CSV table of C-alpha atoms in Angstrom, one decimal:
chain,number,residue,atom,x,y,z
A,1,UNK,CA,-16.7,-13.6,9.9
A,2,UNK,CA,-18.6,-10.9,8.1
A,3,UNK,CA,-17.1,-9.3,5.1
A,4,UNK,CA,-19.8,-7.7,2.9
A,5,UNK,CA,-20.8,-4.1,3.4
A,6,UNK,CA,-18.3,-3.2,6.0
A,7,UNK,CA,-17.5,0.4,5.1
A,8,UNK,CA,-17.5,2.5,8.3
A,9,UNK,CA,-16.3,2.2,11.9
A,10,UNK,CA,-20.0,2.0,12.8
A,11,UNK,CA,-20.5,-1.0,10.5
A,12,UNK,CA,-17.5,-2.7,11.9
A,13,UNK,CA,-18.6,-2.2,15.5
A,14,UNK,CA,-22.1,-3.5,14.8
A,15,UNK,CA,-20.9,-6.7,13.1
A,16,UNK,CA,-18.0,-7.3,15.5
A,17,UNK,CA,-20.6,-7.6,18.3
A,18,UNK,CA,-22.1,-10.7,16.6
A,19,UNK,CA,-19.3,-12.2,14.5
A,20,UNK,CA,-15.9,-13.7,15.2
A,21,UNK,CA,-14.3,-11.5,12.6
A,22,UNK,CA,-14.9,-8.5,10.4
A,23,UNK,CA,-13.3,-8.4,6.9
A,24,UNK,CA,-12.8,-5.0,5.3
A,25,UNK,CA,-11.7,-4.9,1.6
A,26,UNK,CA,-13.5,-2.5,-0.7
A,27,UNK,CA,-13.4,0.4,1.8
A,28,UNK,CA,-9.6,0.1,2.0
A,29,UNK,CA,-9.3,0.0,-1.8
A,30,UNK,CA,-11.6,3.0,-2.0
A,31,UNK,CA,-9.4,4.9,0.4
A,32,UNK,CA,-6.4,4.2,-1.8
A,33,UNK,CA,-8.3,5.5,-4.9
A,34,UNK,CA,-9.6,8.6,-3.0
A,35,UNK,CA,-6.6,10.8,-3.8
A,36,UNK,CA,-2.9,11.0,-4.8
A,37,UNK,CA,-0.9,7.8,-4.4
A,38,UNK,CA,1.5,9.4,-2.0
A,39,UNK,CA,-1.3,10.0,0.5
A,40,UNK,CA,-2.7,6.5,0.3
A,41,UNK,CA,-0.9,5.0,3.2
A,42,UNK,CA,-2.1,7.7,5.5
A,43,UNK,CA,-5.7,7.5,4.3
A,44,UNK,CA,-5.7,3.7,4.8
A,45,UNK,CA,-4.1,4.0,8.2
A,46,UNK,CA,-6.7,6.5,9.3
A,47,UNK,CA,-9.5,4.1,8.3
A,48,UNK,CA,-7.9,1.1,10.0
A,49,UNK,CA,-7.4,3.0,13.2
A,50,UNK,CA,-11.0,4.2,13.2
A,51,UNK,CA,-12.2,0.6,12.5
A,52,UNK,CA,-10.1,-0.9,15.3
A,53,UNK,CA,-11.2,1.8,17.8
A,54,UNK,CA,-14.8,1.2,17.0
A,55,UNK,CA,-14.6,-2.5,17.5
A,56,UNK,CA,-12.9,-2.2,20.8
A,57,UNK,CA,-15.7,-0.1,22.4
């Protein structure tokens, strides 16, 4: 698994091609902190969907 420096869907796709897993942490925390707390779930969900889609290509 790779878990350092994964911040974008492009990063996730690149590392998913050569690793058994991709761990995303800081990018999710950053999304929570990017705005009002009430919008955090939607911001995180948007990133997770983009990451998943990129890794399935």
